[in-house]
């Protein structure tokens, strides 16, 4: 009776939602603490982790995609494919366990607990993998457009071509992908919003 389990599911939900709107998420049965306090404690670390991972992912995805298109290098294009396959084929938690085992336990380079470097890098690479292939394809398509060919023919530097002509063309794809990735980082991959 104390938990309200004698009420219907609809009554339980309405009661919880009403309290949640007022900032009362109830008390954790496991920890015997208010859930709102637990969220307030965890939120800054979660946001820092998500933000750093997102930053690593964005920098890596844009760097590889622009580098592959601007240089035409097979090595950089292979890196685009490798990062993309990493994010599709390798479960992140498995990579994390192997990373801890190798870098923390065997080599002793990183702390086993409490360090954010390894998780940020692993999640950042995974995030980059979700964005890099569509970005690369969009940039590659934009690089064949008339205004880019004209800019190159006029002798405009490769950096200027990338910044002024290619990146704006890929902006819609970049914003859509980065929004999905950021939402997944903050809310979790199993979120019903994704």
XYZ file of N, CA and C in Angstrom:
582
model
N 0.824 -1.194 0.000
C 0.000 0.000 0.000
C 0.870 1.261 0.000
N 2.008 1.238 0.688
C 2.888 2.409 0.753
C 3.404 2.814 -0.624
N 3.601 1.855 -1.513
C 4.115 2.140 -2.849
C 3.008 2.492 -3.834
N 1.761 2.363 -3.414
C 0.642 2.683 -4.295
C 0.332 1.607 -5.301
N 0.821 0.399 -5.058
C 0.600 -0.689 -6.008
C -0.833 -1.200 -5.985
N -1.617 -0.755 -4.995
C -3.017 -1.164 -4.930
C -3.893 -0.299 -5.850
N -3.297 0.752 -6.446
C -4.036 1.599 -7.378
C -3.814 1.098 -8.807
N -4.656 1.551 -9.729
C -4.514 1.143 -11.129
C -3.247 1.771 -11.711
N -2.790 1.225 -12.825
C -1.575 1.736 -13.477
C -1.749 3.189 -13.887
N -2.929 3.546 -14.357
C -3.185 4.922 -14.773
C -3.111 5.860 -13.565
N -3.716 5.451 -12.444
C -3.660 6.274 -11.235
C -2.229 6.418 -10.727
N -1.468 5.330 -10.806
C -0.069 5.383 -10.371
C 0.716 6.364 -11.244
N 0.520 6.275 -12.554
C 1.259 7.150 -13.466
C 0.866 8.608 -13.272
N -0.425 8.901 -13.171
C -0.877 10.279 -12.986
C -0.319 10.843 -11.680
N -0.330 10.028 -10.628
C 0.237 10.471 -9.353
C 1.725 10.758 -9.457
N 2.448 9.862 -10.130
C 3.896 10.073 -10.292
C 4.166 11.293 -11.166
N 3.443 11.425 -12.297
C 3.670 12.537 -13.222
C 3.372 13.875 -12.551
N 2.312 13.928 -11.748
C 1.977 15.159 -11.041
C 3.095 15.549 -10.076
N 3.593 14.573 -9.353
C 4.700 14.847 -8.425
C 5.973 15.222 -9.188
N 6.236 14.549 -10.313
C 7.452 14.816 -11.096
C 7.448 16.228 -11.660
N 6.292 16.710 -12.072
C 6.199 18.069 -12.598
C 6.607 19.077 -11.527
N 6.372 18.730 -10.274
C 6.745 19.603 -9.158
C 8.144 19.294 -8.617
N 8.889 18.447 -9.321
C 10.270 18.158 -8.928
C 10.430 16.997 -7.968
N 9.355 16.291 -7.657
C 9.431 15.149 -6.750
C 9.378 13.863 -7.581
N 10.528 13.242 -7.770
C 10.592 12.005 -8.542
C 10.496 10.777 -7.659
N 10.214 10.991 -6.417
C 10.081 9.877 -5.485
C 11.397 9.553 -4.809
N 11.392 8.429 -4.115
C 12.575 7.979 -3.387
C 13.049 6.660 -3.973
N 14.350 6.535 -4.108
C 14.939 5.306 -4.611
C 14.740 4.195 -3.589
N 14.183 3.077 -4.049
C 13.999 1.939 -3.143
C 15.336 1.333 -2.756
N 16.276 1.381 -3.667
C 17.577 0.768 -3.406
C 18.451 1.627 -2.493
N 18.504 2.929 -2.767
C 19.430 3.803 -2.046
C 18.774 4.598 -0.922
N 17.445 4.560 -0.846
C 16.706 5.270 0.208
C 17.015 6.763 0.201
N 17.156 7.313 -0.999
C 17.431 8.738 -1.176
C 16.461 9.293 -2.205
N 16.170 10.588 -2.164
C 15.328 11.177 -3.215
C 15.997 11.050 -4.590
N 15.216 10.633 -5.572
C 15.736 10.456 -6.922
C 16.219 11.789 -7.489
N 15.541 12.886 -7.156
C 15.951 14.209 -7.653
C 17.365 14.547 -7.188
N 17.705 14.203 -5.943
C 19.067 14.451 -5.452
C 20.089 13.604 -6.210
N 19.714 12.361 -6.490
C 20.624 11.478 -7.217
C 20.845 12.002 -8.637
N 19.771 12.488 -9.274
C 19.906 13.065 -10.614
C 20.776 14.316 -10.588
N 20.580 15.152 -9.590
C 21.375 16.377 -9.481
C 22.853 16.064 -9.282
N 23.145 14.964 -8.593
C 24.535 14.558 -8.385
C 25.153 14.020 -9.669
N 24.379 13.239 -10.432
C 24.913 12.574 -11.629
C 24.914 13.461 -12.868
N 24.023 14.434 -12.931
C 23.861 15.220 -14.149
C 25.112 15.985 -14.593
N 25.838 16.665 -13.718
C 27.030 17.387 -14.190
C 28.071 16.472 -14.833
N 28.314 15.316 -14.225
C 29.287 14.378 -14.799
C 28.779 13.834 -16.130
N 27.490 13.513 -16.192
C 26.904 12.996 -17.433
C 27.023 14.020 -18.551
N 26.702 15.265 -18.254
C 26.783 16.308 -19.279
C 28.222 16.577 -19.705
N 29.161 16.553 -18.760
C 30.576 16.738 -19.110
C 31.051 15.593 -19.996
N 30.707 14.376 -19.620
C 31.089 13.206 -20.406
C 30.487 13.265 -21.808
N 29.185 13.554 -21.875
C 28.511 13.626 -23.179
C 29.099 14.744 -24.028
N 29.350 15.900 -23.414
C 29.902 17.024 -24.166
C 31.293 16.753 -24.710
N 32.151 16.179 -23.873
C 33.513 15.860 -24.327
C 33.500 14.784 -25.408
N 32.683 13.757 -25.227
C 32.580 12.693 -26.231
C 32.057 13.250 -27.544
N 31.069 14.120 -27.450
C 30.498 14.748 -28.646
C 31.548 15.590 -29.358
N 32.321 16.350 -28.598
C 33.377 17.183 -29.181
C 34.419 16.331 -29.899
N 34.853 15.247 -29.255
C 35.808 14.328 -29.896
C 35.196 13.755 -31.171
N 33.941 13.348 -31.105
C 33.270 12.770 -32.269
C 33.148 13.748 -33.417
N 32.741 14.972 -33.112
C 32.576 15.993 -34.159
C 33.918 16.321 -34.815
N 34.933 16.550 -34.001
C 36.246 16.895 -34.541
C 36.782 15.759 -35.409
N 36.669 14.529 -34.919
C 37.167 13.379 -35.674
C 36.369 13.174 -36.960
N 35.041 13.253 -36.876
C 34.202 13.036 -38.064
C 34.467 14.094 -39.128
N 34.454 15.367 -38.727
C 34.691 16.428 -39.709
C 36.116 16.384 -40.233
N 37.068 16.139 -39.341
C 38.456 16.074 -39.784
C 38.685 14.982 -40.814
N 38.174 13.794 -40.534
C 38.353 12.683 -41.479
C 37.581 12.915 -42.773
N 36.323 13.355 -42.663
C 35.507 13.540 -43.865
C 36.083 14.626 -44.771
N 36.439 15.757 -44.190
C 37.013 16.845 -44.993
C 38.381 16.429 -45.526
N 39.183 15.792 -44.687
C 40.504 15.337 -45.128
C 40.423 14.357 -46.278
N 39.473 13.438 -46.213
C 39.335 12.444 -47.284
C 38.907 13.095 -48.593
N 38.002 14.054 -48.517
C 37.520 14.708 -49.734
C 38.580 15.655 -50.304
N 39.235 16.404 -49.429
C 40.191 17.402 -49.915
C 41.476 16.778 -50.457
N 41.931 15.707 -49.825
C 43.187 15.107 -50.272
C 42.977 14.011 -51.303
N 41.812 13.378 -51.264
C 41.584 12.231 -52.145
C 42.427 11.031 -51.762
N 43.006 11.080 -50.584
C 43.902 10.023 -50.115
C 43.135 8.735 -49.824
N 43.643 7.644 -50.322
C 43.024 6.339 -50.042
C 43.164 5.969 -48.577
N 44.243 6.402 -47.957
C 44.462 6.099 -46.535
C 43.409 6.796 -45.683
N 43.169 8.072 -45.950
C 42.179 8.813 -45.161
C 40.779 8.275 -45.438
N 40.491 7.936 -46.686
C 39.195 7.339 -47.015
C 39.040 5.992 -46.315
N 40.107 5.228 -46.228
C 40.060 3.957 -45.492
C 39.815 4.202 -44.005
N 40.366 5.281 -43.454
C 40.102 5.632 -42.060
C 38.630 5.996 -41.853
N 38.049 6.700 -42.828
C 36.614 7.009 -42.763
C 35.821 5.710 -42.659
N 36.145 4.766 -43.536
C 35.447 3.474 -43.515
C 35.712 2.704 -42.231
N 36.944 2.756 -41.739
C 37.296 2.021 -40.519
C 36.547 2.563 -39.303
N 36.470 3.884 -39.185
C 35.753 4.478 -38.057
C 34.261 4.168 -38.162
N 33.743 4.189 -39.379
C 32.340 3.856 -39.584
C 32.060 2.403 -39.211
N 32.913 1.493 -39.632
C 32.745 0.074 -39.294
C 32.905 -0.138 -37.794
N 33.840 0.589 -37.164
C 34.028 0.507 -35.714
C 32.685 0.736 -35.027
N 31.991 1.822 -35.419
C 30.764 2.182 -34.714
C 29.637 1.205 -35.006
N 29.682 0.531 -36.142
C 28.624 -0.416 -36.491
C 28.905 -1.794 -35.906
N 30.125 -2.264 -36.024
C 30.435 -3.661 -35.737
C 30.924 -3.950 -34.329
N 31.521 -2.977 -33.677
C 32.097 -3.242 -32.357
C 31.196 -2.711 -31.250
N 30.678 -3.590 -30.405
C 29.877 -3.101 -29.278
C 30.744 -2.239 -28.365
N 30.242 -1.066 -28.049
C 31.018 -0.086 -27.288
C 31.440 -0.622 -25.932
N 30.547 -1.360 -25.276
C 30.906 -1.878 -23.953
C 32.035 -2.901 -24.045
N 32.092 -3.667 -25.138
C 33.199 -4.628 -25.315
C 34.520 -3.892 -25.536
N 34.480 -2.850 -26.353
C 35.688 -2.053 -26.588
C 36.135 -1.421 -25.274
N 35.169 -0.968 -24.474
C 35.494 -0.379 -23.178
C 36.170 -1.364 -22.246
N 35.641 -2.580 -22.178
C 36.239 -3.603 -21.309
C 37.647 -3.944 -21.778
N 37.821 -4.110 -23.092
C 39.152 -4.411 -23.628
C 40.098 -3.242 -23.381
N 39.596 -2.011 -23.560
C 40.418 -0.829 -23.302
C 40.874 -0.756 -21.853
N 39.964 -1.029 -20.923
C 40.330 -1.043 -19.499
C 41.355 -2.136 -19.233
N 41.100 -3.310 -19.782
C 42.004 -4.439 -19.558
C 43.415 -4.120 -20.067
N 43.495 -3.616 -21.293
C 44.807 -3.368 -21.894
C 45.473 -2.121 -21.307
N 44.778 -0.986 -21.342
C 45.413 0.286 -20.974
C 45.514 0.503 -19.466
N 44.601 -0.084 -18.703
C 44.619 0.142 -17.252
C 45.240 -1.009 -16.482
N 44.801 -2.227 -16.784
C 45.263 -3.373 -16.000
C 46.637 -3.846 -16.471
N 46.782 -4.125 -17.755
C 48.039 -4.684 -18.261
C 49.154 -3.647 -18.330
N 48.857 -2.486 -18.922
C 49.906 -1.487 -19.121
C 49.992 -0.468 -17.982
N 48.925 -0.290 -17.230
C 48.914 0.649 -16.115
C 48.999 2.108 -16.518
N 48.609 2.433 -17.746
C 48.709 3.801 -18.234
C 47.575 4.692 -17.736
N 46.395 4.117 -17.508
C 45.221 4.887 -17.113
C 44.618 4.291 -15.849
N 43.914 5.112 -15.062
C 43.266 4.551 -13.877
C 42.119 3.626 -14.275
N 41.892 2.591 -13.472
C 40.808 1.654 -13.755
C 39.463 2.322 -13.511
N 39.360 3.080 -12.447
C 38.118 3.760 -12.091
C 38.344 5.267 -12.015
N 37.313 6.015 -12.371
C 37.347 7.453 -12.162
C 37.913 8.281 -13.292
N 38.638 7.702 -14.213
C 39.192 8.474 -15.319
C 38.183 8.619 -16.435
N 38.175 9.777 -17.083
C 37.234 9.991 -18.183
C 37.888 9.895 -19.552
N 39.208 9.825 -19.612
C 39.889 9.843 -20.900
C 39.482 8.668 -21.788
N 39.596 7.466 -21.277
C 39.282 6.283 -22.081
C 37.808 6.242 -22.490
N 36.862 6.441 -21.574
C 35.462 6.443 -22.006
C 35.143 7.536 -23.022
N 35.715 8.721 -22.831
C 35.458 9.813 -23.768
C 36.003 9.460 -25.149
N 37.197 8.895 -25.205
C 37.768 8.510 -26.505
C 36.955 7.413 -27.184
N 36.566 6.404 -26.433
C 35.815 5.290 -27.022
C 34.453 5.761 -27.522
N 33.731 6.504 -26.702
C 32.419 6.996 -27.120
C 32.569 8.058 -28.210
N 33.616 8.859 -28.146
C 33.868 9.851 -29.186
C 34.124 9.210 -30.542
N 34.928 8.154 -30.562
C 35.181 7.445 -31.825
C 33.904 6.794 -32.328
N 33.119 6.233 -31.416
C 31.839 5.632 -31.805
C 30.909 6.695 -32.390
N 30.863 7.859 -31.762
C 30.027 8.957 -32.266
C 30.513 9.424 -33.635
N 31.811 9.524 -33.794
C 32.377 9.925 -35.087
C 31.989 8.930 -36.162
N 32.009 7.650 -35.817
C 31.655 6.621 -36.783
C 30.228 6.733 -37.277
N 29.352 7.225 -36.431
C 27.957 7.392 -36.832
C 27.784 8.570 -37.783
N 28.708 9.528 -37.722
C 28.576 10.742 -38.535
C 29.482 10.779 -39.757
N 30.632 10.111 -39.701
C 31.680 10.344 -40.692
C 31.312 9.875 -42.098
N 30.679 8.736 -42.238
C 30.385 8.214 -43.578
C 29.355 9.084 -44.309
N 28.202 9.407 -43.684
C 27.276 10.307 -44.389
C 27.887 11.683 -44.674
N 28.688 12.199 -43.754
C 29.361 13.477 -43.998
C 30.319 13.372 -45.179
N 31.078 12.291 -45.202
C 32.025 12.084 -46.301
C 31.290 12.025 -47.627
N 30.198 11.283 -47.673
C 29.435 11.163 -48.926
C 28.872 12.520 -49.345
N 28.350 13.275 -48.395
C 27.783 14.595 -48.702
C 28.873 15.548 -49.187
N 30.006 15.532 -48.520
C 31.115 16.406 -48.933
C 31.677 15.990 -50.293
N 31.742 14.693 -50.514
C 32.249 14.217 -51.806
C 31.324 14.645 -52.944
N 30.029 14.560 -52.680
C 29.068 15.002 -53.696
C 29.166 16.512 -53.920
N 29.301 17.266 -52.826
C 29.413 18.723 -52.946
C 30.697 19.120 -53.672
N 31.746 18.308 -53.540
C 33.027 18.660 -54.170
C 32.975 18.576 -55.690
N 31.967 17.919 -56.223
C 31.840 17.818 -57.680
C 30.940 18.912 -58.262
N 30.395 19.772 -57.408
C 29.484 20.808 -57.894
C 30.265 21.903 -58.634
N 29.537 22.651 -59.433
C 30.157 23.647 -60.309
C 30.875 24.745 -59.521
N 30.278 25.225 -58.444
C 30.905 26.335 -57.726
C 32.212 25.911 -57.048
N 32.315 24.647 -56.655
C 33.570 24.159 -56.056
C 34.630 24.008 -57.142
N 34.250 23.461 -58.281
C 35.207 23.333 -59.389
C 35.696 24.714 -59.840
N 34.790 25.688 -59.875
C 35.168 27.047 -60.273
C 36.136 27.657 -59.267
N 35.855 27.465 -57.975
C 36.745 28.005 -56.936
C 38.135 27.392 -57.048
N 38.190 26.095 -57.289
C 39.494 25.438 -57.450
C 40.216 25.952 -58.690
N 39.461 26.161 -59.775
C 40.063 26.652 -61.017
C 40.616 28.064 -60.851
N 39.990 28.842 -59.972
C 40.462 30.211 -59.718
C 41.671 30.233 -58.786
N 42.056 29.070 -58.274
C 43.229 29.003 -57.416
C 42.943 29.240 -55.939
N 41.691 29.125 -55.553
C 41.345 29.295 -54.143
C 41.991 28.160 -53.346
N 42.513 28.498 -52.172
C 43.213 27.490 -51.370
C 42.269 26.362 -50.958
N 42.838 25.201 -50.727
C 42.042 24.028 -50.357
C 41.279 24.262 -49.055
N 41.904 24.933 -48.102
C 41.241 25.219 -46.834
C 40.031 26.123 -47.039
N 40.203 27.131 -47.861
C 39.087 28.057 -48.140
C 37.969 27.338 -48.893
N 38.315 26.476 -49.826
C 37.296 25.697 -50.542
C 36.513 24.852 -49.549
N 37.228 24.228 -48.626
C 36.556 23.383 -47.639
C 35.643 24.192 -46.742
N 36.150 25.304 -46.198
C 35.389 26.091 -45.232
C 34.239 26.866 -45.857
N 34.469 27.437 -47.037
C 33.473 28.333 -47.632
C 32.514 27.597 -48.563
N 32.984 26.571 -49.244
C 32.151 25.941 -50.264
C 31.635 24.546 -49.881
N 32.479 23.743 -49.250
C 32.057 22.367 -48.953
C 31.256 22.248 -47.658
N 31.762 22.792 -46.577
C 31.088 22.625 -45.291
C 29.666 23.197 -45.267
N 29.421 24.377 -45.851
C 28.023 24.845 -45.858
C 27.080 23.889 -46.596
N 27.572 23.234 -47.627
C 26.732 22.287 -48.360
C 26.395 21.063 -47.517
N 27.284 20.701 -46.607
C 27.072 19.524 -45.771
C 26.412 19.864 -44.439
N 26.139 21.137 -44.213
C 25.598 21.565 -42.925
C 24.276 20.886 -42.549
N 23.303 20.758 -43.451
C 22.056 20.089 -43.049
C 22.281 18.651 -42.563
N 23.102 17.909 -43.269
C 23.395 16.532 -42.863
C 24.145 16.531 -41.533
N 25.103 17.433 -41.404
C 25.892 17.502 -40.172
C 25.016 17.834 -38.970
N 24.108 18.777 -39.120
C 23.232 19.149 -38.008
C 22.293 18.017 -37.633
N 21.729 17.350 -38.621
C 20.821 16.241 -38.329
C 21.549 15.110 -37.613
N 22.698 14.733 -38.121
C 23.456 13.641 -37.508
C 23.965 14.005 -36.126
N 24.488 15.221 -35.988
C 25.035 15.605 -34.686
C 23.925 15.730 -33.651
N 22.745 16.158 -34.053
C 21.615 16.205 -33.122
C 21.233 14.838 -32.611
N 21.184 13.866 -33.508
C 20.867 12.493 -33.097
C 21.946 11.918 -32.189
N 23.189 12.151 -32.541
C 24.294 11.630 -31.732
C 24.299 12.268 -30.348
N 24.122 13.581 -30.283
C 24.111 14.270 -28.990
C 22.944 13.793 -28.124
N 21.779 13.631 -28.729
C 20.635 13.122 -27.974
C 20.917 11.725 -27.444
N 21.553 10.895 -28.251
C 21.913 9.547 -27.801
C 22.923 9.567 -26.668
N 23.839 10.517 -26.705
C 24.838 10.604 -25.644
C 24.225 11.056 -24.328
N 23.307 12.013 -24.380
C 22.718 12.537 -23.153
C 21.615 11.637 -22.629
N 20.748 11.158 -23.511
C 19.591 10.377 -23.087
C 19.853 8.872 -23.049
N 20.855 8.428 -23.773
C 21.138 7.001 -23.842
C 20.604 6.433 -25.147
N 21.231 5.389 -25.660
C 20.859 4.847 -26.963
C 19.500 4.178 -26.969
N 18.975 3.786 -25.815
C 17.681 3.100 -25.770
C 16.523 4.071 -25.564
N 16.801 5.375 -25.675
C 15.761 6.365 -25.443
C 14.649 6.223 -26.487
N 13.390 6.332 -26.076
C 12.299 6.237 -27.045
C 12.270 7.411 -28.017
N 12.995 8.493 -27.700
C 13.048 9.622 -28.610
C 13.928 9.340 -29.822
N 14.774 8.327 -29.724
C 15.697 8.044 -30.822
C 15.195 6.899 -31.587
